Tab-separated table of C-alpha atoms in Angstrom:
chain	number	residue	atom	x	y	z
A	55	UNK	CA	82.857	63.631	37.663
A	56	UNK	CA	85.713	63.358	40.355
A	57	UNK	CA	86.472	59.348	40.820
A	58	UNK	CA	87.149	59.177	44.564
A	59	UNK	CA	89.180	55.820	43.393
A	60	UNK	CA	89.071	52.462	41.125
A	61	UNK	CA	86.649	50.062	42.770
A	62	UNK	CA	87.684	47.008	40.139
A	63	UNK	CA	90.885	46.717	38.037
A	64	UNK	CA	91.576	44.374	34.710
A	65	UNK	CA	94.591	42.974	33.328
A	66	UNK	CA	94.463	42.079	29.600
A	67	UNK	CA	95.935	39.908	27.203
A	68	UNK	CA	97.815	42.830	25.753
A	69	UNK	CA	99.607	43.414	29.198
A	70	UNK	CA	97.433	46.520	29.694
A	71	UNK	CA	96.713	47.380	32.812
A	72	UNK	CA	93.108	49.456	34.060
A	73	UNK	CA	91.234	51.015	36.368
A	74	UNK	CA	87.351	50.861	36.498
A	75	UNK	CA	84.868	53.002	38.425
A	76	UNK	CA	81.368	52.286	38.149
A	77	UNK	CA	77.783	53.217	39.911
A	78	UNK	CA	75.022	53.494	39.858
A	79	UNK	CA	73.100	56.007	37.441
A	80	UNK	CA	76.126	56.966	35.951
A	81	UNK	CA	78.452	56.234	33.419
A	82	UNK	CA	80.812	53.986	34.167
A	83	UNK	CA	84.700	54.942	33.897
A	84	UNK	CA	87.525	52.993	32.371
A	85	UNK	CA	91.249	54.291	32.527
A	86	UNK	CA	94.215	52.691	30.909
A	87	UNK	CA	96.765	52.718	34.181
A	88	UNK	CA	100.217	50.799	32.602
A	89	UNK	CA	101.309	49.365	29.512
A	90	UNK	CA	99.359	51.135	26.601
A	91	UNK	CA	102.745	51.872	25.025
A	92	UNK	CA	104.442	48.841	25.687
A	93	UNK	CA	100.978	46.446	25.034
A	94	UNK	CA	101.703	43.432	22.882
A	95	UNK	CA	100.202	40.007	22.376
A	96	UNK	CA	103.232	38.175	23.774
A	97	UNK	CA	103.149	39.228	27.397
A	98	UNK	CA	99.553	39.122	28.573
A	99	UNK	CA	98.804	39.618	32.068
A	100	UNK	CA	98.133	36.025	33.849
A	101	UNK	CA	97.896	36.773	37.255
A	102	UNK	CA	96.703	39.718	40.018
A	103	UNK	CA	95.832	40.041	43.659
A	104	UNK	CA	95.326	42.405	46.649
A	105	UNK	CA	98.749	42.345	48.666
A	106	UNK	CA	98.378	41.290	52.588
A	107	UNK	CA	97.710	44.006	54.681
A	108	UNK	CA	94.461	45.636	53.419
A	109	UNK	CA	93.878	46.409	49.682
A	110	UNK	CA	96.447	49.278	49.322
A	111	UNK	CA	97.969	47.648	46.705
A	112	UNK	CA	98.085	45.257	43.909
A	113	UNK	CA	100.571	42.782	43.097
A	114	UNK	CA	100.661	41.559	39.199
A	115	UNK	CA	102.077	38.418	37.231
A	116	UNK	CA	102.763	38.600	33.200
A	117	UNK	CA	103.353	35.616	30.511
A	118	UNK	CA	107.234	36.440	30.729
A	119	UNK	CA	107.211	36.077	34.866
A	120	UNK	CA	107.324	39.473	35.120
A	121	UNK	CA	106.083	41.155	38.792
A	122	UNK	CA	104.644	44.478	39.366
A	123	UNK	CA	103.282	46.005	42.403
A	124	UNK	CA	100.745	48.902	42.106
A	125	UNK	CA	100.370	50.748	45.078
A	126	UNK	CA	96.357	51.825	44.983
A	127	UNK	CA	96.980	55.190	46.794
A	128	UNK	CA	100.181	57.162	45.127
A	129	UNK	CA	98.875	55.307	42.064
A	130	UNK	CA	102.372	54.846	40.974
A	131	UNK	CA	104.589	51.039	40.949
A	132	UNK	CA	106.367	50.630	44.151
A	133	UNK	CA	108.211	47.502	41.953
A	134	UNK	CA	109.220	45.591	39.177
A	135	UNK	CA	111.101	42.759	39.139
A	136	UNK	CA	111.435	40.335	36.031
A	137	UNK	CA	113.451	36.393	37.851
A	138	UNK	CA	112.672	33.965	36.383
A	139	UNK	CA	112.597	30.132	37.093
A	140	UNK	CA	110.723	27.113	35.634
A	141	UNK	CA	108.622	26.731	32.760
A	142	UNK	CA	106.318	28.719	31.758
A	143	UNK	CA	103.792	31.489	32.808
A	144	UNK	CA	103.009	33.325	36.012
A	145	UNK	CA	99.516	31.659	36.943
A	146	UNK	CA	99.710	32.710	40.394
A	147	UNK	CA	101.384	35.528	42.224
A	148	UNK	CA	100.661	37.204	45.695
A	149	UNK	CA	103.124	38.999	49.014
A	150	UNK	CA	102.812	38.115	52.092
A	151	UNK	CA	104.606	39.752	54.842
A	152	UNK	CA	107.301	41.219	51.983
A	153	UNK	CA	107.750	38.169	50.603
A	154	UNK	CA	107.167	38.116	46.537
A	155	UNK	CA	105.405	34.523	45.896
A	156	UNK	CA	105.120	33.454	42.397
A	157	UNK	CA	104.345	29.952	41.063
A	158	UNK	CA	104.953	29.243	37.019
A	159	UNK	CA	102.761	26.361	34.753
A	160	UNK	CA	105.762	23.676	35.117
A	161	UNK	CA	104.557	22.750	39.053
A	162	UNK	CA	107.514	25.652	41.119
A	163	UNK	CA	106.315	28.344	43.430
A	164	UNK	CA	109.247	30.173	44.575
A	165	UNK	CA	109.444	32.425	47.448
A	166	UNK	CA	111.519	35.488	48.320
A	167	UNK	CA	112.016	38.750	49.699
A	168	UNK	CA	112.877	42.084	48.034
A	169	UNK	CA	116.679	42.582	47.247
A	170	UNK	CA	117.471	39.393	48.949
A	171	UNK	CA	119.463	36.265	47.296
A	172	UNK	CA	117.824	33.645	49.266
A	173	UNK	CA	114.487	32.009	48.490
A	174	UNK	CA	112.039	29.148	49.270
A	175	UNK	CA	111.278	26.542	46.307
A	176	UNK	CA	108.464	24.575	46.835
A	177	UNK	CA	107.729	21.678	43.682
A	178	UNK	CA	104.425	21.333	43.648
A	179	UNK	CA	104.523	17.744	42.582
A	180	UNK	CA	102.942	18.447	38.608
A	181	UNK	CA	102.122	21.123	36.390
A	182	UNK	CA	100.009	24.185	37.855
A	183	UNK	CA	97.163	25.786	36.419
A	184	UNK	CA	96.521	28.267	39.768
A	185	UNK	CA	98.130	29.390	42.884
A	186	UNK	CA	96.242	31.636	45.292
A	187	UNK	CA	97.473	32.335	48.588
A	188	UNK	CA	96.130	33.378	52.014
A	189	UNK	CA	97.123	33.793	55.544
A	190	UNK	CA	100.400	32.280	55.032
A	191	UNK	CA	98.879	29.708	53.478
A	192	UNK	CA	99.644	28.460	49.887
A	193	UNK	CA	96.416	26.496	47.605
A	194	UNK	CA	98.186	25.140	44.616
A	195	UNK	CA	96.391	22.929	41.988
A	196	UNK	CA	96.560	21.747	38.362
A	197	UNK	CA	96.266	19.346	35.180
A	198	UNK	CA	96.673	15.567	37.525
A	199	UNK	CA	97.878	17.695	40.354
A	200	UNK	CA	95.300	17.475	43.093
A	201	UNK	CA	94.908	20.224	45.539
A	202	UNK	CA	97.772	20.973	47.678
A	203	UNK	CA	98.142	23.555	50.534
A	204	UNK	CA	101.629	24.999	51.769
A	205	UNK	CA	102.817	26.562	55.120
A	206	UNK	CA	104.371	29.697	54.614
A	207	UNK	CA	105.528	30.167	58.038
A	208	UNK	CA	106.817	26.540	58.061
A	209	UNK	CA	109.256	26.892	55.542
A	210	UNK	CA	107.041	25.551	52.804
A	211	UNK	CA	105.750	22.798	55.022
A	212	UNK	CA	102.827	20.690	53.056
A	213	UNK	CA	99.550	20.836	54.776
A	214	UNK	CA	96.887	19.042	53.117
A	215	UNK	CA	97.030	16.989	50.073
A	216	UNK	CA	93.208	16.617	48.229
A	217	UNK	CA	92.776	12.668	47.241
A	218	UNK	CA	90.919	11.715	44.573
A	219	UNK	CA	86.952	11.080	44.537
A	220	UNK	CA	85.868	7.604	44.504
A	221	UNK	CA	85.396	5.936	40.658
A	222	UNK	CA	82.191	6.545	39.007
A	223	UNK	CA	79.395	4.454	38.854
A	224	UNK	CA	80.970	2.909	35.612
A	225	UNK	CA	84.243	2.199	37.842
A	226	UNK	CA	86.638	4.256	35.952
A	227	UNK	CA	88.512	7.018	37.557
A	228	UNK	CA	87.439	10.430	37.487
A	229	UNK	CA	90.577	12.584	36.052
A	230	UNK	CA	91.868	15.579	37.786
A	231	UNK	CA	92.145	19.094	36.625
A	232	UNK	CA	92.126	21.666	39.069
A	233	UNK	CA	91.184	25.251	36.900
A	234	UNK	CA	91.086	27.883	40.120
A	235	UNK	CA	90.947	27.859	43.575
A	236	UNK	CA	88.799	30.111	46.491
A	237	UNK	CA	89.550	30.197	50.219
A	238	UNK	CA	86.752	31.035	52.357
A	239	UNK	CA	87.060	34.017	55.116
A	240	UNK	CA	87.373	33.113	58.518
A	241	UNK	CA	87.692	29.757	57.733
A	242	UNK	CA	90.266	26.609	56.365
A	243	UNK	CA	87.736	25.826	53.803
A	244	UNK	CA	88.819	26.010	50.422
A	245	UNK	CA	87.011	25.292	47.125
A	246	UNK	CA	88.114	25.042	43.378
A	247	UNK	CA	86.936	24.292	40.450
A	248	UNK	CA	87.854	21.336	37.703
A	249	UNK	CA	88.140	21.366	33.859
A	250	UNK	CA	85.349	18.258	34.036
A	251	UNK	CA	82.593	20.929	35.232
A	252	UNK	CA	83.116	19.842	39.473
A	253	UNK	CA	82.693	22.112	42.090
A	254	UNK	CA	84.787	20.590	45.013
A	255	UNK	CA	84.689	22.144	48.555
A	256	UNK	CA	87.752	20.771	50.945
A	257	UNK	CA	87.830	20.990	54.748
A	258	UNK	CA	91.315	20.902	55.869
A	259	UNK	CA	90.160	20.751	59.530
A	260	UNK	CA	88.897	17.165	59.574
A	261	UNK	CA	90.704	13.694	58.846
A	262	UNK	CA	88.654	14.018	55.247
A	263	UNK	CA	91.433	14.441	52.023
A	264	UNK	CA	88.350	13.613	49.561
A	265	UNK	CA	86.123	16.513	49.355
A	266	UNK	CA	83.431	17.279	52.146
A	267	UNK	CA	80.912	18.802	48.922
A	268	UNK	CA	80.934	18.106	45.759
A	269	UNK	CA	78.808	19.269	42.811
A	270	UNK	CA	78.860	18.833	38.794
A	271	UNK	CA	77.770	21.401	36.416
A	272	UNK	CA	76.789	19.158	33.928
A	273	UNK	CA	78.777	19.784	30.332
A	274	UNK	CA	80.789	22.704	32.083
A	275	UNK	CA	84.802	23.491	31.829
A	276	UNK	CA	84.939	25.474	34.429
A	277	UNK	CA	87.660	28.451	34.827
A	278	UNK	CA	86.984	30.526	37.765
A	279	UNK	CA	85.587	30.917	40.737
A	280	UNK	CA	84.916	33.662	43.344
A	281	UNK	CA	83.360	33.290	47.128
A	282	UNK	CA	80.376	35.711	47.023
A	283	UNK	CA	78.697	38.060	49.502
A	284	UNK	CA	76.484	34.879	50.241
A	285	UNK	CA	77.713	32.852	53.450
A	286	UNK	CA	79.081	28.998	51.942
A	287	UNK	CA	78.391	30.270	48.464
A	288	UNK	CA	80.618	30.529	45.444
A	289	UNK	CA	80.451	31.858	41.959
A	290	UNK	CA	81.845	29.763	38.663
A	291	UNK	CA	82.446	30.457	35.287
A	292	UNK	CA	82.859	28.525	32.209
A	293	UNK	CA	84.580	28.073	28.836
A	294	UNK	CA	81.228	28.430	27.348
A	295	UNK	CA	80.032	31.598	28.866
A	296	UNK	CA	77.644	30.288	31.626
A	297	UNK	CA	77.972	31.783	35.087
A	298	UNK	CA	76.277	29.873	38.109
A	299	UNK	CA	76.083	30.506	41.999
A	300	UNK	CA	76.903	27.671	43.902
A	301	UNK	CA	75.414	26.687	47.519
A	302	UNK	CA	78.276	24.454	49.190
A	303	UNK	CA	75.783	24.483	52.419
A	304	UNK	CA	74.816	20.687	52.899
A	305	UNK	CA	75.072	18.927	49.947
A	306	UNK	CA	75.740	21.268	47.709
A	307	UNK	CA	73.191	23.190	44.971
A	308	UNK	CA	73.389	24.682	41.921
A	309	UNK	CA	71.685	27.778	41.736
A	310	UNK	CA	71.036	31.022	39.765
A	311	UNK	CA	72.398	31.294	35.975
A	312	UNK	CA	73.645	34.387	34.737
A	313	UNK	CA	72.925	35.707	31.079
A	314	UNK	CA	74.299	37.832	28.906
A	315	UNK	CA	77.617	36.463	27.584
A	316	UNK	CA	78.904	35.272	24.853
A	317	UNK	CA	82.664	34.392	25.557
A	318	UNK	CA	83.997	32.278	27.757
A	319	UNK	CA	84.372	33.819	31.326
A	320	UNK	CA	88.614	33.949	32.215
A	321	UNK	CA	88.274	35.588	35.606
A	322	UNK	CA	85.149	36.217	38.817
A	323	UNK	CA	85.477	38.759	41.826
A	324	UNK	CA	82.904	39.304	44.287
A	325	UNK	CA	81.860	41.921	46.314
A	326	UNK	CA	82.022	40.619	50.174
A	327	UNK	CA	79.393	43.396	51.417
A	328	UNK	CA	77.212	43.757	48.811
A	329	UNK	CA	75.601	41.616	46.013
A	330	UNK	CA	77.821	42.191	43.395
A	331	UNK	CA	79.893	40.249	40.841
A	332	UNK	CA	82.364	41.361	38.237
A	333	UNK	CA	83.258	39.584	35.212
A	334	UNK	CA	85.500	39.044	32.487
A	335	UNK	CA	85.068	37.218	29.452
A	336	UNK	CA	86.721	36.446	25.885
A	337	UNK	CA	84.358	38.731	24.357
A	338	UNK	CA	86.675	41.811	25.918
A	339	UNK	CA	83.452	42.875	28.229
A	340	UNK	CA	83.823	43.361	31.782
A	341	UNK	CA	80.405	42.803	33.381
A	342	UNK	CA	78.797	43.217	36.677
A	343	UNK	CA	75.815	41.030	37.624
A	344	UNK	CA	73.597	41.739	41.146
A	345	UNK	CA	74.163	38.091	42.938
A	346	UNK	CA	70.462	37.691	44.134
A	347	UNK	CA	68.647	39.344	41.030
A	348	UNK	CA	70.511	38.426	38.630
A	349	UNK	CA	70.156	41.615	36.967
A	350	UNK	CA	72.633	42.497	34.109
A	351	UNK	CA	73.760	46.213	35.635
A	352	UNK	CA	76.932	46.991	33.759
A	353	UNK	CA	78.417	45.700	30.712
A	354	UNK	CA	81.119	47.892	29.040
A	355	UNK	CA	83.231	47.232	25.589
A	356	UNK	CA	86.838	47.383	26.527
A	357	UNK	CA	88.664	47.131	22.771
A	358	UNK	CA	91.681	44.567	24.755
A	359	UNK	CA	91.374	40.891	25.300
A	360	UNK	CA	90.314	40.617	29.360
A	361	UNK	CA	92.606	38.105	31.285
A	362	UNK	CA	91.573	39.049	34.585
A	363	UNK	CA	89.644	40.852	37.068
A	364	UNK	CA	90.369	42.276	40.895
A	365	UNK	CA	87.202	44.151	42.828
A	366	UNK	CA	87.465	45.668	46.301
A	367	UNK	CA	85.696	43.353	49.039
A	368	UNK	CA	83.940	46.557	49.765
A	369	UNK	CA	82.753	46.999	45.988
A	370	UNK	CA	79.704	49.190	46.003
A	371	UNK	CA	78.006	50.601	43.241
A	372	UNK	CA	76.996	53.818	45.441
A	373	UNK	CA	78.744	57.077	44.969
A	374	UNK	CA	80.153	58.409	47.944
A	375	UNK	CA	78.424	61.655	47.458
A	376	UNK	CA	75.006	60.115	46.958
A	377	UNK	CA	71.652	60.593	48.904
A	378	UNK	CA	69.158	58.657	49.033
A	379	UNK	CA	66.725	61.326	50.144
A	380	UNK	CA	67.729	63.399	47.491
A	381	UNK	CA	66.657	60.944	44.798
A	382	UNK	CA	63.020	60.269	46.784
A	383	UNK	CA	62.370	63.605	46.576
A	384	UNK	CA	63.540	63.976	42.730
A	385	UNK	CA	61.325	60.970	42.114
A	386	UNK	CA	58.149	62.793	43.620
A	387	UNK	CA	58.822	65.510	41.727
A	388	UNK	CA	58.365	63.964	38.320
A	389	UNK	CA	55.717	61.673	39.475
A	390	UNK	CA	53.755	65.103	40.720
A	391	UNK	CA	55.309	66.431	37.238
A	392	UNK	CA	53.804	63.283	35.549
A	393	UNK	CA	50.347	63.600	37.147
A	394	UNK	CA	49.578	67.069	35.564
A	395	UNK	CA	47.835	65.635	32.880
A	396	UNK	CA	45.636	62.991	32.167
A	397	UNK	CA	45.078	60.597	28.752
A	398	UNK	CA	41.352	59.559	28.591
A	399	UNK	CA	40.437	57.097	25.676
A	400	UNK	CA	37.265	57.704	23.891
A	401	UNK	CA	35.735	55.066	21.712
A	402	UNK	CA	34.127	56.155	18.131
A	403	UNK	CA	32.570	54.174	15.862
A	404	UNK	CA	33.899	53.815	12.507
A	405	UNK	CA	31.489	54.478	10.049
A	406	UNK	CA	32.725	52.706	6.857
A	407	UNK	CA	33.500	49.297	8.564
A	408	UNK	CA	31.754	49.659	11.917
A	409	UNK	CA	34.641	48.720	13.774
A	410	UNK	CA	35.049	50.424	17.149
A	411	UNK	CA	38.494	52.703	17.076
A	412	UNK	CA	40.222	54.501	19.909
A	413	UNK	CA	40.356	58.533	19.836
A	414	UNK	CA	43.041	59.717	22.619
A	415	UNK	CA	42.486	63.426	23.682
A	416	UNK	CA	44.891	64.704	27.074
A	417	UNK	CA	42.499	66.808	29.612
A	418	UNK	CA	44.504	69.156	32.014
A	419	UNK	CA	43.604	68.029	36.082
A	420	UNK	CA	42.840	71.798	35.872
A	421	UNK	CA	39.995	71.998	33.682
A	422	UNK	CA	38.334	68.965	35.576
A	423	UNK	CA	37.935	71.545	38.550
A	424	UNK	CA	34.392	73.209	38.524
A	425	UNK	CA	34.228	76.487	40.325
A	426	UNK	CA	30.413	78.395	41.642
A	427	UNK	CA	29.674	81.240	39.967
């Protein structure tokens, strides 16, 4: 089978590097794209994202601050860059207008153009466990570092800065540890996720700093989230392995559960079109889920350790050479094929024991037909 192109990619703990095309009724098909020479347990990939202006090409972060752009279409690197600055790993990385942005765990995002010497620095005021970035606009977040956004455009200009829910009902304050962070399309909204199992949705639009919706998964660590083909709904995943749709609509809801792993889940992407969700966990599957049915519909083996996972907001399980007429008429077929003979069931009485038993005989539709002489 031709693959028109990858409709998901994964970055592993090994630093490799894949493509993934799946749909339906097929097979699905995994290709090793960089680093299967070079993999090793000491630079795992940390960080991916689609580059602004469409999703012609990928822009990824490694343990060592390493950058690498993949452009989708030549399906070659376009560049690789290894500066380095602060402490730590890449746990965000993204390019906006040119400009290479890359934020490390000690708290700096750093900003700067291709083959230039000059750069913005923007201290994020703690240590960072995520950095995603859209429009311009910077979401940075971590371990007693509250949610922060950044203007681009206005030299690194702070935005919004997330305050702290209210104490619980036992008066004690409720720590901070922001795990991942979602924007919302078409909108300022922007949700994350905490190590203490909250799903927090901010609305930088209003006078509010303390979240507008807030909802616990009770005895969850949350590590990911994903905004999903539903309108004001997210998907989160756990340390543990549990997956759950969230309604941030109102009050908030938690919603359907997804089964079927057994690691704990390091990275969500969602289909924006259709009711899809990719996955990957600690037990080196990559999954995809249908949002509304919750139906298990792929689940492949992948040998490395999965770090993280980038789908096409256009992901859909359809070839591109399929017809739906085709397959009705294939189905009619065997159903007409099916038909052509018939099981009757015939009950005979067992002499020795007297218990009724069941003697099948099949009867060709033809010899039912009676014909005049």
């Amino acid at each position: 089978m031709k693959i028109p192109s990858y409709n998901a990619y994964v970055g592993s703990a090994s630093g490799i590097f894949k493509g993934v095309y799946a749909v339906h009724k097929s097979n699905i098909v995994v290709k090793n794209i960089d680093g299967l020479k070079n993999a090793t347990n000491k630079n795992p990939i940390t960080a991916m994202s689609w580059c602004d202006g469409g999703e012609n090409e990928i822009i990824i972060g490694y343990s060592n601050q390493l950058v690498k752009v993949y452009d989708v279409q030549s399906k070659t690197f376009t560049f690789n860059e290894d500066k380095k600055f602060g402490d730590g790993a890449i746990v965000g990385v993204s390019k906006y207008q040119g400009s290479i942005i890359k934020a490390v765990e000690s708290g700096t995002v750093k900003i700067w153009k291709e083959n230039v010497e000059d750069s913005l620095t923007i201290e994020s005021g703690g240590p960072l466990d995520k950095m995603r970035q859209s429009n311009g606009i910077i979401a940075t977040g971590g371990k007693e570092n509250d949610l922060k956004l950044w203007d681009i455009q206005a030299g690194g200009k702070k935005l919004f800065a997330a305050k702290n829910v209210r104490h619980d009902e036992l008066e004690m304050r409720v720590p901070i540890w922001v795990t991942d962070i979602a924007f919302f399309p078409d909108s300022k909204k922007v949700a994350v996720t905490t190590k203490h199992g909250h799903v927090r949705l901010y609305d930088p639009s209003t006078p509010m700093r303390r979240p507008v919706v807030n909802v616990l998964v009770p005895e969850q660590a949350l590590t990911c989230i994903a905004y999903s083909y539903k309108d004001q709904h997210v998907v989160v995943g756990s340390g543990t392995g549990q997956m759950n749709l969230i309604d941030l609509r109102s009050k908030g809801v938690l919603m359907n559960k997804y089964k079927g792993f057994v690691g704990g889940i390091k990275s969500i992407g969602c289909s924006l079109t259709e009711p899809y969700i990719a996955s990957v966990s600690l037990d080196r599957h990559f999954r995809i889920h249908h949002l509304l049915t919750k139906e298990l519909i792929f689940k492949e083996y992948m040998q490395s350790k999965l770090t993280c996972v980038l789908v096409k907001s256009n992901l859909d399980l359809t070839p591109e050479d399929y017809n739906s007429e085709d397959e009705l008429l294939s189905d009619k077929e065997e159903k007409n094929d099916s038909t052509g003979e018939e099981e009757t069931v015939q009950p005979t009485n067992n002499v020795n024991t007297g218990a009724v038993t069941e003697k099948r005989s099949k009867n060709s539709s033809s010899s039912k037909k009676r014909h005049k002489s």
